[in-house]
PDB file of C-alpha atoms and ligand atoms in Angstrom:
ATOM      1  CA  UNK A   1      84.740 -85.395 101.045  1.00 41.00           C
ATOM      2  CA  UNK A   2      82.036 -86.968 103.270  1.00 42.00           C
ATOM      3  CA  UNK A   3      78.489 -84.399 102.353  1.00 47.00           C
ATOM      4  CA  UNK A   4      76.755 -84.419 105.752  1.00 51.00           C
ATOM      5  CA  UNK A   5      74.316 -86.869 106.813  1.00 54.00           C
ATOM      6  CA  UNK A   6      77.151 -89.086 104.937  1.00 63.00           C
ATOM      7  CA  UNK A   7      77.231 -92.741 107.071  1.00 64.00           C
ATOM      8  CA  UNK A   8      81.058 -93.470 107.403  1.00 67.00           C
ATOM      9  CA  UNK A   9      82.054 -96.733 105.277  1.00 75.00           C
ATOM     10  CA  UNK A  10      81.427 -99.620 107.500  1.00 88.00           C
ATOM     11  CA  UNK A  11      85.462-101.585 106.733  1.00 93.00           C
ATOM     12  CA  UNK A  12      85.059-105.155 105.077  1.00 96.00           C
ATOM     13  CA  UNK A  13      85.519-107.932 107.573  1.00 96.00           C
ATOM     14  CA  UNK A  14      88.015-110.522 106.658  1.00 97.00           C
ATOM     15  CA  UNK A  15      86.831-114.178 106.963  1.00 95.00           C
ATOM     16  CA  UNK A  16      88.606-117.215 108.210  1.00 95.00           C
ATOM     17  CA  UNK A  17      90.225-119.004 105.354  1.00 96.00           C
ATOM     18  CA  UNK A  18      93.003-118.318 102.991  1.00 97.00           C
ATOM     19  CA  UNK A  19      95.463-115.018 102.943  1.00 98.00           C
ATOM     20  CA  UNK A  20      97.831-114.288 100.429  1.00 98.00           C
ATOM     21  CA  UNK A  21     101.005-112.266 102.153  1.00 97.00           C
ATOM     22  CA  UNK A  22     101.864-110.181  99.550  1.00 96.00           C
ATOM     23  CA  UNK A  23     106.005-110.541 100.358  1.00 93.00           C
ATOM     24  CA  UNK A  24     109.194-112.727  99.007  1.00 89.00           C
ATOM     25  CA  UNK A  25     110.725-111.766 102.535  1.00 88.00           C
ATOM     26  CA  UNK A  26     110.522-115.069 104.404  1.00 87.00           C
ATOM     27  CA  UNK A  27     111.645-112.945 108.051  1.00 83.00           C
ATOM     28  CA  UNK A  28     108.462-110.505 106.590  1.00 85.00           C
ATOM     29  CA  UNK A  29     105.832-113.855 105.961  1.00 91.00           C
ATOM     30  CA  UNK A  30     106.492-115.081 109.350  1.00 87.00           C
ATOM     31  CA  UNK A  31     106.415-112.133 111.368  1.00 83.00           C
ATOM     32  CA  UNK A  32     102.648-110.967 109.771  1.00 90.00           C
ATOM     33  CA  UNK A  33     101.805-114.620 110.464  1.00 91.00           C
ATOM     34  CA  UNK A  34     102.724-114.667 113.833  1.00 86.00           C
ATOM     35  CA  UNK A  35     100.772-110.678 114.466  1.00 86.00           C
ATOM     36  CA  UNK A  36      97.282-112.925 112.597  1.00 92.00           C
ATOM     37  CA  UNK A  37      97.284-115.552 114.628  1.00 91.00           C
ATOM     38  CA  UNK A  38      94.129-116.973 116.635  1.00 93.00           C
ATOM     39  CA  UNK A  39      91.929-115.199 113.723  1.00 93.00           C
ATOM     40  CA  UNK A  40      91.192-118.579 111.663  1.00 94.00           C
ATOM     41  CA  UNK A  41      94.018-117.526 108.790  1.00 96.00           C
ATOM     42  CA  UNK A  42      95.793-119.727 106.473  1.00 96.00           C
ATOM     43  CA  UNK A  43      98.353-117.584 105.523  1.00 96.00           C
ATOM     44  CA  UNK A  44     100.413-118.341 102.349  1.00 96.00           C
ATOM     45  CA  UNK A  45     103.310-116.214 100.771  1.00 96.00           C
ATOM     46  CA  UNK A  46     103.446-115.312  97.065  1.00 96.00           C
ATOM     47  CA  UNK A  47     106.589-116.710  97.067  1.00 94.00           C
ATOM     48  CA  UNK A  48     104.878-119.765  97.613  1.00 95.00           C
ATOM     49  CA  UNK A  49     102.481-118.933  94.784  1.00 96.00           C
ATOM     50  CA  UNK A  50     104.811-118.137  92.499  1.00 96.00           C
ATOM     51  CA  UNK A  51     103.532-114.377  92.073  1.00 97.00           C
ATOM     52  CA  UNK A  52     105.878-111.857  90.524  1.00 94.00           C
ATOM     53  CA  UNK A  53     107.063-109.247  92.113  1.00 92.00           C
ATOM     54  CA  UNK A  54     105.086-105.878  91.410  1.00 94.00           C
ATOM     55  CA  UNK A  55     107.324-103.031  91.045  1.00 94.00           C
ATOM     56  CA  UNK A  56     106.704-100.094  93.588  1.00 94.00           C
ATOM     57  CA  UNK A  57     106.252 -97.780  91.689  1.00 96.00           C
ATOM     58  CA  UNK A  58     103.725 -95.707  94.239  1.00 98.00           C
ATOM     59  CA  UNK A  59     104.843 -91.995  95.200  1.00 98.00           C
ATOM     60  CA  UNK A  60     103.387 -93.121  99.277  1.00 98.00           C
ATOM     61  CA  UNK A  61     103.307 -95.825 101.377  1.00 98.00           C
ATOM     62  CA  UNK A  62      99.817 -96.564 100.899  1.00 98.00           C
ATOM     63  CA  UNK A  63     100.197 -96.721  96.930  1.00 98.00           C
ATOM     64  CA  UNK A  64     102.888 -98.860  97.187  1.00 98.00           C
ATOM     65  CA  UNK A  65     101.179-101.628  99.656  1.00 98.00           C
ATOM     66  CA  UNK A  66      97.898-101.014  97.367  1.00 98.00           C
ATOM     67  CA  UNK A  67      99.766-102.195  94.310  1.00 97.00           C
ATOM     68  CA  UNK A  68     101.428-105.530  95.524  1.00 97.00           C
ATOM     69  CA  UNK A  69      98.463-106.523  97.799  1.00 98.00           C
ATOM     70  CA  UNK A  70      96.201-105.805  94.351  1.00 98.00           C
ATOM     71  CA  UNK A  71      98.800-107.521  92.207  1.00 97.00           C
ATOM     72  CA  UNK A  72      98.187-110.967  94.782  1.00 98.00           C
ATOM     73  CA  UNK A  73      94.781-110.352  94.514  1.00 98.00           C
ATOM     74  CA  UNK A  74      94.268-110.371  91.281  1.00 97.00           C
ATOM     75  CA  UNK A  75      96.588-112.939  90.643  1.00 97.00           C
ATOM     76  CA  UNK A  76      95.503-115.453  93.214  1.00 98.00           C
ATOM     77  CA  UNK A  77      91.926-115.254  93.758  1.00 98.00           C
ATOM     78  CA  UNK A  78      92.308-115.258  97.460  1.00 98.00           C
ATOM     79  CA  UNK A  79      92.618-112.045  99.427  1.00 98.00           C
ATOM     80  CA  UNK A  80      95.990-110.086  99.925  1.00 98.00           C
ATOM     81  CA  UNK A  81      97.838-108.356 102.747  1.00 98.00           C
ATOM     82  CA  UNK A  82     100.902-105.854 101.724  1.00 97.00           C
ATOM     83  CA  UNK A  83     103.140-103.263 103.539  1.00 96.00           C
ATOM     84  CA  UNK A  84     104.956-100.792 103.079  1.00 97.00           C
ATOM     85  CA  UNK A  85     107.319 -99.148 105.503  1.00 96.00           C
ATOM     86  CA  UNK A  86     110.097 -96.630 106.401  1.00 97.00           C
ATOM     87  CA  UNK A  87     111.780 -93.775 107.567  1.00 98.00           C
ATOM     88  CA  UNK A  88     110.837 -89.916 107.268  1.00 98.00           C
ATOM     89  CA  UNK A  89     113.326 -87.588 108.443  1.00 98.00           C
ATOM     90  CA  UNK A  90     111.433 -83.732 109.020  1.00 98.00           C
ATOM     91  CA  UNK A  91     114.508 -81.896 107.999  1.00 98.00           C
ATOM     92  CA  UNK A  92     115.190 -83.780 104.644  1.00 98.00           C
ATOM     93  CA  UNK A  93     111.048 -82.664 104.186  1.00 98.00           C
ATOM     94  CA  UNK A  94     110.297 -86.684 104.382  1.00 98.00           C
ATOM     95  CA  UNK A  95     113.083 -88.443 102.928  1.00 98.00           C
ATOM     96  CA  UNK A  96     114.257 -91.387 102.988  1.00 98.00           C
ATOM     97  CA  UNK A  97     110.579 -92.228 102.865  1.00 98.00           C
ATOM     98  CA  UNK A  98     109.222 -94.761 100.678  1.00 98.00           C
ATOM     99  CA  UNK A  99     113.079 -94.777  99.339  1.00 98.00           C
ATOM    100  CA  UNK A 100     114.428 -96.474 102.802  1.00 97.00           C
ATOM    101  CA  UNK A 101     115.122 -99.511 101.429  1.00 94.00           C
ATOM    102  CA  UNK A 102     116.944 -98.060  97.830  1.00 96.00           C
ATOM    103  CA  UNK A 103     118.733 -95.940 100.474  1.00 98.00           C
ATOM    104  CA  UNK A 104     121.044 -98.911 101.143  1.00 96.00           C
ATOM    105  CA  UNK A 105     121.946 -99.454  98.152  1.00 96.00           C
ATOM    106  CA  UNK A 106     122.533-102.553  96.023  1.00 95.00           C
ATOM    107  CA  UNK A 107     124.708-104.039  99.033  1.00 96.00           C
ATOM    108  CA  UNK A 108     121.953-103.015 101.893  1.00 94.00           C
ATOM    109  CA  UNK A 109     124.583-101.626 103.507  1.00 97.00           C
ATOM    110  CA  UNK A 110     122.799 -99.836 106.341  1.00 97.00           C
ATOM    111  CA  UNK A 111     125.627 -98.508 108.048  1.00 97.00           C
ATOM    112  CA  UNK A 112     126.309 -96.579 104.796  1.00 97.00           C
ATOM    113  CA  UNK A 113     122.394 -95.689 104.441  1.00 98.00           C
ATOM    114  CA  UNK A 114     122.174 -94.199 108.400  1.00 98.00           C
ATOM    115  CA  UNK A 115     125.691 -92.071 107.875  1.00 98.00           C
ATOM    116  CA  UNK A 116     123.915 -90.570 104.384  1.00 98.00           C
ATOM    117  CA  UNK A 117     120.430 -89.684 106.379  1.00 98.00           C
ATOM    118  CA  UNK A 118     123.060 -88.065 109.092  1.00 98.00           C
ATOM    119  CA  UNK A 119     125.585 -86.015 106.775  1.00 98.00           C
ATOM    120  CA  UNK A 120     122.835 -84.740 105.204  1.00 98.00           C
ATOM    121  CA  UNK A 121     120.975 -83.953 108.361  1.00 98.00           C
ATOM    122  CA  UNK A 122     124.266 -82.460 109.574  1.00 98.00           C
ATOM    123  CA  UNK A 123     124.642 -79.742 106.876  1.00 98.00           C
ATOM    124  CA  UNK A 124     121.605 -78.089 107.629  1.00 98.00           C
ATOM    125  CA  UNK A 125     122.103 -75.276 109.840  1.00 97.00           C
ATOM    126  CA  UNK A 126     120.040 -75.840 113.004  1.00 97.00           C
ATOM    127  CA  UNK A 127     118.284 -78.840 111.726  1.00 98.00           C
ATOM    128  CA  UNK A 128     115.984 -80.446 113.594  1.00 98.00           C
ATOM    129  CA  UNK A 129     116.135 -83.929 114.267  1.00 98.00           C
ATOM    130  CA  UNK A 130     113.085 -85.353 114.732  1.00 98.00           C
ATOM    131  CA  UNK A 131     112.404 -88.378 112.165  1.00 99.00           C
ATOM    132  CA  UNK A 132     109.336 -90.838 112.010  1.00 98.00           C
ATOM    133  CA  UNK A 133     108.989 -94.339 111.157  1.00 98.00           C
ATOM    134  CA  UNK A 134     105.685 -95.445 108.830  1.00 98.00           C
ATOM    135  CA  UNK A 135     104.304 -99.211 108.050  1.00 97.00           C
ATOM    136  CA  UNK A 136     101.296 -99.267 105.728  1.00 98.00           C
ATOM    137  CA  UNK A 137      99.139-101.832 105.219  1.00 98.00           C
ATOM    138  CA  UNK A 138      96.698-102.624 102.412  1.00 98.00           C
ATOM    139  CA  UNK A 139      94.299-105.758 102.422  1.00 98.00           C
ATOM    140  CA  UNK A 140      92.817-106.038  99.039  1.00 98.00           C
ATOM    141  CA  UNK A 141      90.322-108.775  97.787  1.00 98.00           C
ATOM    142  CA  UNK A 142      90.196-110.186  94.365  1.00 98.00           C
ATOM    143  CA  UNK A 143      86.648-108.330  93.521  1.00 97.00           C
ATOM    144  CA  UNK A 144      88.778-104.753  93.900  1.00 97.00           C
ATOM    145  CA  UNK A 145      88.093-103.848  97.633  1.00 97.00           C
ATOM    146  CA  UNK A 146      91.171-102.386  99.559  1.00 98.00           C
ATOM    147  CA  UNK A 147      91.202-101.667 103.065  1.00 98.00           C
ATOM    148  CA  UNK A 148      94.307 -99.358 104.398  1.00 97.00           C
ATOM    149  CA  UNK A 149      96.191 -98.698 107.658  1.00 98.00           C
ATOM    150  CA  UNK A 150      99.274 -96.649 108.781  1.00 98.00           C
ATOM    151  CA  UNK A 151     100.737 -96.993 111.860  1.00 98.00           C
ATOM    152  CA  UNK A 152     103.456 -94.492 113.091  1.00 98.00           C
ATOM    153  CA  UNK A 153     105.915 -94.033 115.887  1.00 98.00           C
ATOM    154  CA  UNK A 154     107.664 -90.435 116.174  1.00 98.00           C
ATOM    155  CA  UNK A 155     111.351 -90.099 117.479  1.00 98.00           C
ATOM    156  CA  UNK A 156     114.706 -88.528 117.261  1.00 98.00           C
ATOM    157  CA  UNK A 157     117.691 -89.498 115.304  1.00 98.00           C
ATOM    158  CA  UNK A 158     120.691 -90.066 117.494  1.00 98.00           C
ATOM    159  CA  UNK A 159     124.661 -89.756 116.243  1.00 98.00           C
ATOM    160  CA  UNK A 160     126.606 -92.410 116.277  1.00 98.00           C
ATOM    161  CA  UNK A 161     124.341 -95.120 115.758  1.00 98.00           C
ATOM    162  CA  UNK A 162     123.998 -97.365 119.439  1.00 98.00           C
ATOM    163  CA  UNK A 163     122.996-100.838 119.478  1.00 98.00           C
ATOM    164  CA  UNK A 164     122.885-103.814 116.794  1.00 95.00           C
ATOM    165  CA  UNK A 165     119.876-105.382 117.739  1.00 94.00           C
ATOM    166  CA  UNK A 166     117.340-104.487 115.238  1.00 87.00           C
ATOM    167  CA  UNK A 167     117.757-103.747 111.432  1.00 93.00           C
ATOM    168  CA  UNK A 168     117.815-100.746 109.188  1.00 95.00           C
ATOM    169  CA  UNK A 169     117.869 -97.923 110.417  1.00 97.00           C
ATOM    170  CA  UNK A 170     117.269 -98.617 114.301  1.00 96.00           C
ATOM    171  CA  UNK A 171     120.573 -97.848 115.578  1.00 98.00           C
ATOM    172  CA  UNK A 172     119.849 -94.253 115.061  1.00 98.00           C
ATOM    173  CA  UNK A 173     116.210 -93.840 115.984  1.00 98.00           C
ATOM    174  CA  UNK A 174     115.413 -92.860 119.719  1.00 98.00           C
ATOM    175  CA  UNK A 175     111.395 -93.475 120.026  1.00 98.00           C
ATOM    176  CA  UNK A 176     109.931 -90.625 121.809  1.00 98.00           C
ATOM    177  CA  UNK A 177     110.023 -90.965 125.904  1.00 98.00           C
ATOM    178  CA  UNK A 178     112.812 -93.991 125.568  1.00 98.00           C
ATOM    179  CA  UNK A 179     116.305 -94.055 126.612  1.00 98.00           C
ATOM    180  CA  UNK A 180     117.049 -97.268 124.276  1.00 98.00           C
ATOM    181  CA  UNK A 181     117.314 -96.686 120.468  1.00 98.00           C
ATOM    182  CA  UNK A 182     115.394 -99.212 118.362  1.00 97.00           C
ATOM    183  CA  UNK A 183     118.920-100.884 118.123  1.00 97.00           C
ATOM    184  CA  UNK A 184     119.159-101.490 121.550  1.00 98.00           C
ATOM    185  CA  UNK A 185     115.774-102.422 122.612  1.00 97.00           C
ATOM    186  CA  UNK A 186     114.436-105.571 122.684  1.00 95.00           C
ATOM    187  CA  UNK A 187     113.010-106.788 120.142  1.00 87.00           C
ATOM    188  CA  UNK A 188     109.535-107.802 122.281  1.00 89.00           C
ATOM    189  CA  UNK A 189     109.506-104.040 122.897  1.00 94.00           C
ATOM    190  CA  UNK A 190     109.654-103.214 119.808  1.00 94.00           C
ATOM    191  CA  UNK A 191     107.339-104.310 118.939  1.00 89.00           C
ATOM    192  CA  UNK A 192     105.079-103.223 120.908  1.00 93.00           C
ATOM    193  CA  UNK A 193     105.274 -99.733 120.130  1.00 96.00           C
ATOM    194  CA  UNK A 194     106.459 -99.962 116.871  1.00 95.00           C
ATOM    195  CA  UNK A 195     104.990 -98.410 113.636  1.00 96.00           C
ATOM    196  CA  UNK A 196     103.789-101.909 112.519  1.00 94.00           C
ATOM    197  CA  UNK A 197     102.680-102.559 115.816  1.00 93.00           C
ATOM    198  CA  UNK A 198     100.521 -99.673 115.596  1.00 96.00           C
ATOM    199  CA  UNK A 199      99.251-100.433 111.489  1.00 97.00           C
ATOM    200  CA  UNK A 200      98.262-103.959 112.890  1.00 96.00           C
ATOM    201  CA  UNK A 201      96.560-103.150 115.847  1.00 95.00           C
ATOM    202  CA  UNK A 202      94.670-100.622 113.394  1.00 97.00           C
ATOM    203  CA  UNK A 203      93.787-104.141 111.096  1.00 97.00           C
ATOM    204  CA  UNK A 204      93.033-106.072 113.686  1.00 95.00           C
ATOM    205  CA  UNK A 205      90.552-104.088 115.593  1.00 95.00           C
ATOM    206  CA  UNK A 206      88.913-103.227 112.267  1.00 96.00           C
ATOM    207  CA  UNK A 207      88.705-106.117 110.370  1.00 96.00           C
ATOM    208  CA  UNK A 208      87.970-109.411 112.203  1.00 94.00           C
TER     209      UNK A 208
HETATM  210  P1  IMP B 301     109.986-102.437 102.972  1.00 71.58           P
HETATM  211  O1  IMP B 301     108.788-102.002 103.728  1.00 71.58           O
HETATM  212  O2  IMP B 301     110.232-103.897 103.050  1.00 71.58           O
HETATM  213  O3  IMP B 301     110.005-101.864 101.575  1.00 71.58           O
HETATM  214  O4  IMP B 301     111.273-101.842 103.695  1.00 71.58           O
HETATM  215  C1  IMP B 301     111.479-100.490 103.875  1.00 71.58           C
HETATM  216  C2  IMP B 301     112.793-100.150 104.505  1.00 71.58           C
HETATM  217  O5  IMP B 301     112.480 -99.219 105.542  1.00 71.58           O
HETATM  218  C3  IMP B 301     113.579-101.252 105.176  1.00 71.58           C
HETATM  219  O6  IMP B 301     114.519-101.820 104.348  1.00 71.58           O
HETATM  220  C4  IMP B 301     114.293-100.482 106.292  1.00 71.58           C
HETATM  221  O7  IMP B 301     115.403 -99.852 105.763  1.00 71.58           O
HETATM  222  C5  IMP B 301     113.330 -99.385 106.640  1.00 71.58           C
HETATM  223  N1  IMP B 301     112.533 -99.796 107.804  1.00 71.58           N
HETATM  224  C6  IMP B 301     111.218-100.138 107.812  1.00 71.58           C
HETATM  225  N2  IMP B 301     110.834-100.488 109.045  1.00 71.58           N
HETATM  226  C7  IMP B 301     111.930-100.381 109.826  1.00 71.58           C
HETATM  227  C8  IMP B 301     112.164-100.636 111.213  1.00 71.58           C
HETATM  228  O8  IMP B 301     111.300-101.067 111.994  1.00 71.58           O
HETATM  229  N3  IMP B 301     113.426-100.411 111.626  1.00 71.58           N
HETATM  230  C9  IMP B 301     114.414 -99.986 110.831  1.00 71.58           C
HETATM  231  N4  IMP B 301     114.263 -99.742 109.539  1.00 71.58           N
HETATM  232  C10 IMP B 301     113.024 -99.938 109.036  1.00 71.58           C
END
């Protein structure tokens, strides 16, 4: 806790020049690269490094961004952007959560993954349906220093699933105020109002 006459932490500023994307998804590398542009950025993926793959092993969203953009850190010398990102559902008190992805299975079958998250919505008397989606970004540096962000966007979860435009689980999510489901939308809207929309407008105005 801040004691008063604390002065907030003033957030590191990230200099032109060489960033790690902590990620093996090349669809992931490119679509970070593409939200840093103009800001002087060289961005490289630890594929392209050769950097293992950190288990998550984190119990949030945060933790688990922390570790692999301090694991690409470390490992590179250069500093290191992660995320972290997925679907809370109020009635299952949060899940699928940071389990999203595992959700799918060994076959990322997300068709499979959306009509779990619904029968289990579904046998909960009077359940409510509202569900949120999280991104979480971490930017470490090599000397330790982390800087985090989590962007939101709040919604309801819609039965069947409409639209195949989008991935995961945005068939069934209907963003707050919207007639289109993330499934249906495009993809340029999306983004806009997205969760990682909203973690990387977070970075951006705070770190450059
Ligand atoms: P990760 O952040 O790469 O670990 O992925 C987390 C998982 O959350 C993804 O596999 C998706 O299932 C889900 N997820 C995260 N963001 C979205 C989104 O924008 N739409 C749909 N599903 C998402």
């Amino acid at each position: 806790m801040s004691g008063e006459g604390d002065q907030p932490q003033a957030i590191r500023k990230l200099q032109p020049g060489k960033l790690v994307i902590a990620s093996h998804n090349p669809g992931k590398v490119r679509e970070i690269a593409a939200l840093l542009e103009g800001h002087g950025l060289d961005v490289v993926s630890a594929k392209e490094l050769d950097l293992p793959e950190p288990e998550e092993t984190g119990t949030t969203f945060v933790m688990n961004a922390e570790l692999k953009a301090r694991a690409a850190a470390d490992l590179s010398g250069l500093p290191a952007l992660a995320d972290d990102s997925g679907l809370c559902v109020e009635a299952l008190g949060g899940d699928p959560g940071i389990f999203s992805a595992r959700w799918a299975g060994e076959s990322k079958d997300f068709g499979l993954a959306m009509q779990l998250v619904n029968d289990k919505v579904a046998a909960i008397e009077d359940a409510s349906r509202d569900a949120h989606f999280v991104c979480a970004l971490a930017l470490a540096w090599p000397d330790g220093h982390v800087e985090w962000f989590e962007g939101r966007v709040d919604g309801t979860l819609v039965w069947p699933p409409r639209g195949d435009k989008g991935f995961g689980y945005d068939p069934m999510f209907l963003p707050n105020g919207r007639d289109e489901t993330f499934g249906e939308m495009d993809q340029d809207e999306k983004h806009r109002i997205s969760h990682r929309a909203d973690a990387f407008n977070q970075l951006v105005a705070a770190v450059f």
